[in-house]
Short mmCIF file of C-alpha atoms in Angstrom, two decimals:
data_model
loop_
_atom_site.label_atom_id
_atom_site.label_comp_id
_atom_site.label_asym_id
_atom_site.label_seq_id
_atom_site.Cartn_x
_atom_site.Cartn_y
_atom_site.Cartn_z
CA MET A 76 123.12 107.54 90.55
CA SER A 77 123.30 104.16 89.66
CA THR A 78 123.94 101.43 92.40
CA ASN A 79 124.70 98.11 93.02
CA VAL A 80 121.06 96.40 92.67
CA ARG A 81 121.65 95.11 96.41
CA SER A 82 122.09 99.02 97.73
CA ALA A 83 119.74 99.86 100.22
CA GLY A 84 117.76 102.39 97.77
CA ARG A 85 115.97 98.93 96.50
CA PRO A 86 114.17 96.99 99.11
CA SER A 87 114.55 93.12 98.97
CA GLY A 88 111.08 90.65 98.28
CA LEU A 89 109.89 93.64 95.83
CA ALA A 90 106.18 92.34 95.00
CA ARG A 91 105.81 89.96 91.46
CA PRO A 92 102.63 91.57 89.91
CA ARG A 93 100.73 88.86 88.19
CA SER A 94 98.74 91.26 85.94
CA LEU A 95 98.84 94.61 84.73
CA LEU A 96 95.42 95.64 83.48
CA PHE A 97 95.63 98.91 80.99
CA ALA A 98 92.66 101.48 80.11
CA PRO A 99 93.04 104.32 77.99
CA GLY A 100 93.30 107.54 79.82
CA ASN A 101 90.58 109.49 78.03
CA ARG A 102 88.11 106.85 78.78
CA ALA A 103 86.71 107.54 82.64
CA ASP A 104 84.31 104.82 82.15
CA LEU A 105 86.45 101.86 81.57
CA ILE A 106 88.90 103.21 84.04
CA ALA A 107 86.06 103.11 86.79
CA LYS A 108 85.59 99.46 85.67
CA LEU A 109 89.22 98.20 86.14
CA PRO A 110 88.67 96.64 89.80
CA ARG A 111 86.29 94.20 88.35
CA SER A 112 88.59 91.55 86.91
CA ALA A 113 90.96 92.03 90.57
CA PRO A 114 93.89 92.58 88.54
CA ASP A 115 96.91 93.00 90.67
CA ALA A 116 97.40 96.40 89.42
CA VAL A 117 96.35 98.87 87.04
CA VAL A 118 97.69 101.34 84.69
CA ILE A 119 95.89 104.31 83.25
CA ASP A 120 97.30 104.93 79.78
CA LEU A 121 98.79 108.09 78.24
CA GLU A 122 100.90 106.70 75.82
CA ASP A 123 99.95 104.16 73.27
CA ALA A 124 95.91 104.28 73.95
CA ILE A 125 95.25 107.86 72.66
CA PRO A 126 96.19 109.02 69.34
CA GLY A 127 99.31 110.90 69.23
CA THR A 128 98.17 114.55 68.30
CA PRO A 129 98.46 117.39 70.31
CA GLU A 130 94.92 117.82 70.74
CA ALA A 131 94.03 114.03 71.80
CA LYS A 132 96.92 113.83 74.04
CA ALA A 133 96.07 117.27 75.86
CA ALA A 134 92.20 116.47 75.95
CA ALA A 135 93.23 113.35 77.49
CA ARG A 136 95.20 114.34 80.57
CA PRO A 137 92.65 116.36 82.60
CA VAL A 138 90.42 112.91 82.42
CA ALA A 139 93.20 110.65 83.24
CA ARG A 140 94.14 112.62 86.55
CA ASP A 141 90.53 112.87 87.52
CA ALA A 142 89.87 109.05 86.61
CA ALA A 143 92.73 108.63 88.95
CA ARG A 144 91.66 110.46 91.70
CA ASP A 145 88.10 108.67 91.70
CA LEU A 146 89.66 104.76 91.31
CA ILE A 147 91.91 105.43 94.27
CA ALA A 148 88.99 106.56 96.56
CA ALA A 149 86.88 103.89 95.39
CA ALA A 150 89.76 100.88 95.44
CA PRO A 151 92.36 101.81 98.09
CA HIS A 152 94.14 98.70 98.12
CA LEU A 153 94.18 98.37 93.95
CA PRO A 154 97.85 100.05 92.78
CA VAL A 155 97.01 102.62 90.33
CA PHE A 156 100.01 103.38 87.68
CA LEU A 157 99.84 105.66 85.01
CA ARG A 158 102.01 105.66 81.38
CA VAL A 159 103.02 108.38 80.39
CA ASN A 160 104.80 109.11 76.91
CA ALA A 161 107.85 108.47 75.98
CA VAL A 162 110.82 110.65 77.35
CA HIS A 163 112.33 112.35 74.47
CA SER A 164 108.39 112.72 73.25
CA PRO A 165 107.01 116.56 72.83
CA TYR A 166 104.22 115.26 75.45
CA PHE A 167 106.30 114.19 78.15
CA ALA A 168 106.80 116.90 80.04
CA GLU A 169 103.13 117.97 79.89
CA ASP A 170 102.39 114.26 81.14
CA LEU A 171 104.31 115.07 84.66
CA HIS A 172 101.68 117.34 85.55
CA VAL A 173 98.96 114.20 85.82
CA LEU A 174 101.35 112.50 88.21
CA THR A 175 100.33 112.47 91.98
CA PRO A 176 101.95 111.04 94.75
CA GLU A 177 99.03 108.39 95.45
CA LEU A 178 100.01 106.58 92.73
CA ALA A 179 101.95 103.33 93.26
CA GLY A 180 104.29 104.13 90.30
CA VAL A 181 104.57 106.08 86.72
CA VAL A 182 105.17 103.62 83.65
CA VAL A 183 107.48 104.96 81.29
CA PRO A 184 107.79 103.23 77.87
CA LYS A 185 110.58 103.12 75.63
CA LEU A 186 113.39 103.59 77.81
CA GLU A 187 116.89 102.82 76.40
CA ARG A 188 119.76 103.75 78.26
CA ALA A 189 120.18 104.72 81.70
CA ASP A 190 120.64 108.12 81.34
CA ASP A 191 116.83 108.07 80.31
CA VAL A 192 115.80 106.72 84.21
CA ARG A 193 117.75 109.73 85.58
CA GLN A 194 116.15 112.20 83.32
CA VAL A 195 112.87 111.47 84.53
CA VAL A 196 114.16 110.94 88.25
CA ASN A 197 115.34 114.54 87.83
CA ALA A 198 112.14 115.64 86.32
CA LEU A 199 109.87 114.08 88.70
CA ALA A 200 111.81 115.59 91.28
CA THR A 201 111.39 119.39 89.61
CA SER A 202 108.00 118.08 89.84
CA GLY A 203 108.15 117.80 93.56
CA LEU A 204 107.68 114.08 93.17
CA THR A 205 109.35 110.60 94.18
CA LEU A 206 107.59 107.76 92.07
CA PRO A 207 108.92 104.17 91.49
CA ILE A 208 109.41 103.84 87.45
CA LEU A 209 107.66 100.60 85.92
CA ALA A 210 110.30 100.48 82.81
CA GLY A 211 109.02 99.61 79.41
CA LEU A 212 111.91 98.01 77.30
CA GLU A 213 110.44 97.93 73.50
CA THR A 214 113.29 99.08 71.68
CA GLY A 215 116.39 97.53 70.29
CA ALA A 216 118.33 99.81 72.20
CA GLY A 217 116.50 100.01 75.56
CA VAL A 218 116.82 95.55 74.75
CA TRP A 219 120.20 96.12 74.13
CA HIS A 220 120.99 98.13 76.97
CA ALA A 221 118.45 96.42 79.48
CA HIS A 222 120.85 95.51 82.20
CA GLU A 223 121.98 98.82 82.96
CA ILE A 224 118.46 100.34 82.32
CA LEU A 225 116.89 97.93 85.11
CA ARG A 226 120.44 98.11 87.51
CA GLU A 227 118.64 102.03 88.60
CA ASP A 228 117.29 102.21 91.82
CA ALA A 229 114.28 104.18 90.89
CA VAL A 230 113.21 101.46 88.78
CA ARG A 231 111.20 98.92 90.43
CA TRP A 232 109.36 96.81 87.55
CA ALA A 233 109.84 96.66 84.01
CA TYR A 234 108.21 95.00 80.66
CA PHE A 235 109.06 93.81 77.37
CA GLY A 236 107.06 95.34 74.82
CA ALA A 237 107.01 93.18 71.46
CA GLU A 238 105.04 94.98 68.98
CA ASP A 239 107.10 98.39 69.53
CA TYR A 240 110.33 96.21 69.44
CA THR A 241 109.62 94.58 66.26
CA THR A 242 108.41 98.25 64.78
CA ASP A 243 111.78 99.30 65.38
CA LEU A 244 113.65 96.55 64.06
CA GLY A 245 111.94 96.96 60.83
CA GLY A 246 110.20 93.14 60.89
CA ARG A 247 106.98 91.59 61.10
CA ARG A 248 104.81 90.09 64.08
CA THR A 249 104.23 86.22 63.88
CA PRO A 250 101.97 84.27 65.67
CA GLY A 251 104.60 81.74 66.29
CA GLY A 252 106.85 84.68 67.74
CA LEU A 253 110.30 83.53 66.74
CA GLU A 254 111.34 87.41 65.83
CA VAL A 255 110.93 88.35 69.61
CA LEU A 256 112.03 85.24 71.39
CA TYR A 257 115.70 86.35 71.45
CA ALA A 258 115.07 89.97 73.01
CA ARG A 259 112.25 88.28 75.44
CA SER A 260 114.44 86.38 76.65
CA GLN A 261 117.21 89.26 77.10
CA VAL A 262 114.72 91.28 79.15
CA ALA A 263 113.94 88.31 81.23
CA LEU A 264 118.04 87.71 81.87
CA ALA A 265 118.08 91.39 82.81
CA ALA A 266 115.61 91.48 85.17
CA ARG A 267 116.55 88.21 86.93
CA LEU A 268 119.98 89.73 87.31
CA THR A 269 118.66 92.81 88.83
CA GLY A 270 115.69 91.82 90.81
CA VAL A 271 113.41 93.06 89.18
CA PRO A 272 110.29 91.74 88.35
CA ALA A 273 108.83 91.83 84.72
CA LEU A 274 105.99 91.90 82.72
CA ASP A 275 105.45 89.76 79.53
CA ILE A 276 104.28 91.14 76.35
CA VAL A 277 100.70 92.04 75.21
CA VAL A 278 98.44 89.48 73.51
CA THR A 279 96.36 91.58 71.40
CA ALA A 280 93.93 88.74 70.27
CA LEU A 281 91.20 89.71 72.66
CA ASN A 282 88.75 86.90 72.16
CA ASP A 283 91.10 83.82 72.02
CA PRO A 284 91.78 82.66 75.44
CA ALA A 285 94.22 79.66 74.42
CA ARG A 286 96.23 81.95 72.61
CA PHE A 287 96.71 83.86 75.60
CA ARG A 288 97.12 80.77 78.13
CA GLU A 289 100.04 79.53 75.43
CA ASP A 290 101.73 82.63 74.79
CA ALA A 291 101.32 83.24 78.78
CA GLU A 292 103.07 79.96 79.75
CA LEU A 293 105.79 80.20 77.20
CA GLY A 294 106.38 84.15 78.89
CA ARG A 295 106.62 81.79 82.55
CA ALA A 296 109.02 79.30 81.59
CA LEU A 297 111.53 82.58 80.54
CA GLY A 298 111.19 83.93 83.37
CA TYR A 299 108.53 86.62 83.20
CA ALA A 300 106.74 87.50 86.63
CA GLY A 301 102.83 88.20 85.19
CA LYS A 302 101.53 89.90 82.24
CA LEU A 303 100.80 92.71 80.57
CA CYS A 304 96.70 92.39 80.29
CA ILE A 305 94.28 94.61 77.47
CA HIS A 306 91.24 92.81 78.38
CA PRO A 307 89.25 92.29 81.38
CA ALA A 308 89.05 88.39 80.44
CA GLN A 309 92.79 88.13 80.07
CA VAL A 310 93.47 88.66 83.97
CA ALA A 311 92.27 85.67 85.41
CA LEU A 312 94.30 83.60 82.72
CA ALA A 313 97.05 85.56 83.82
CA HIS A 314 96.86 85.02 87.78
CA GLU A 315 96.28 80.94 87.00
CA LEU A 316 99.54 80.91 84.79
CA PHE A 317 101.49 82.68 86.43
CA GLY A 318 100.31 82.27 90.18
CA ALA A 319 101.45 79.35 92.25
CA THR A 320 98.63 76.37 91.89
CA PRO A 321 97.30 75.16 95.02
CA ALA A 322 99.04 71.67 95.07
CA GLU A 323 102.45 73.59 94.06
CA THR A 324 101.89 75.57 97.43
CA ALA A 325 101.18 72.66 99.56
CA ARG A 326 104.10 70.69 97.75
CA ALA A 327 106.66 73.35 98.50
CA ARG A 328 105.35 73.93 102.17
CA ALA A 329 106.34 69.95 102.74
CA LEU A 330 109.44 69.83 101.44
CA LEU A 331 111.01 72.98 103.24
CA ALA A 332 108.86 71.39 106.57
CA ALA A 333 110.70 68.06 105.29
CA ALA A 334 114.23 70.17 105.09
CA HIS A 335 114.07 71.75 108.33
CA ASP A 336 113.41 68.36 110.14
CA ALA A 337 116.17 67.25 108.37
CA ALA A 338 118.50 69.80 109.03
CA THR A 339 117.30 69.56 112.89
CA GLN A 340 118.47 66.04 112.93
CA GLY A 341 121.78 66.92 111.74
CA HIS A 342 121.16 65.53 108.26
CA GLY A 343 122.61 67.48 105.63
CA ALA A 344 121.15 65.19 102.31
CA PHE A 345 117.38 63.59 102.51
CA SER A 346 115.18 62.45 100.12
CA PHE A 347 111.62 63.63 99.46
CA GLU A 348 108.88 61.68 97.58
CA GLY A 349 111.59 59.63 95.80
CA GLN A 350 114.14 62.39 95.43
CA MET A 351 117.77 63.42 96.33
CA VAL A 352 116.89 66.88 97.36
CA ASP A 353 119.63 69.71 96.39
CA GLU A 354 119.59 73.44 97.10
CA PRO A 355 118.49 74.46 93.54
CA MET A 356 115.24 72.61 94.28
CA LEU A 357 114.81 73.76 97.75
CA ALA A 358 115.12 77.52 96.18
CA ALA A 359 112.34 77.07 93.94
CA ALA A 360 110.07 75.83 96.57
CA ARG A 361 111.07 79.14 98.52
CA ALA A 362 110.40 81.15 95.26
CA ILE A 363 106.82 79.70 94.95
CA LEU A 364 106.03 80.46 98.62
CA ALA A 365 107.37 84.00 97.93
CA GLN A 366 105.47 84.61 94.96
CA ASP A 367 102.32 83.13 96.48
CA HIS A 368 102.39 85.61 99.00
CA ALA A 369 103.63 88.53 97.33
CA GLY A 370 101.31 91.73 96.84
CA LEU A 371 101.81 94.99 95.39
CA PRO A 372 102.18 97.97 97.44
CA HIS A 373 99.88 100.84 96.69
CA ALA A 374 101.59 103.72 97.98
CA GLY A 375 105.09 103.77 96.03
CA GLY A 376 105.61 107.58 96.15
CA THR A 377 105.72 110.76 98.14
CA HIS A 378 105.57 114.44 98.13
CA GLU A 379 108.23 115.73 98.78
#
């Protein structure tokens, strides 16, 4: 059942992962190396990283299951997600057998309506699992219904997928990304209104840090919490661009300390570094400190 975002079903202070590093589900060697770049969380992928044939999907599942188990044992503090195929695909039902309660959550791509989320929740329950969902919004319908999808209590994180979105619309990806700016902004807005941290689009130029930096700066400006990463080298850049800098953290602490002193002295208004302080400035400072201390919990699911 859908409930208001302030309901008890969604805990306050949800973590804001800066990086989500992907690895193909059929590559145990790459999955074992995921912790080396110190991402905030990782995703073992059974969807786009695996060829779309029944044989390839079937072969990848046991590899992904065993590699996830080994990774969780080797890096117990690293949140490990598994991305299944879309709920309406012929592979979704079999993918569920790979999920275990030790996972931090399940990544579900191409969600298009709140009913899709409920179908996932029911399917998980049938398998005896309760896992939080990282929702993929990467079709026209998914972007259009982003707010209702993210209001579902099971959805704890989200991402926008520009490549699939553009394909769904029959458009073309361009270096400037103007073709996805509207949808990218819509997902960020829906995430803000529902309190769900959203991760920004993939940068496919693996050996172009300047391109990644430019794109990530735009994503942060739009309000995204972090970035999808498809190469280990992108993780450090994501942390730099989506994390608070030491200078920003220090300034936020000083501003809030000054606000506390002013309130103690009975002053409703005060100046800080030559600026008159208002509530939006204080809210921004609190957000910086919350981001600086946020961590992504590892164990997201329970076994019923």
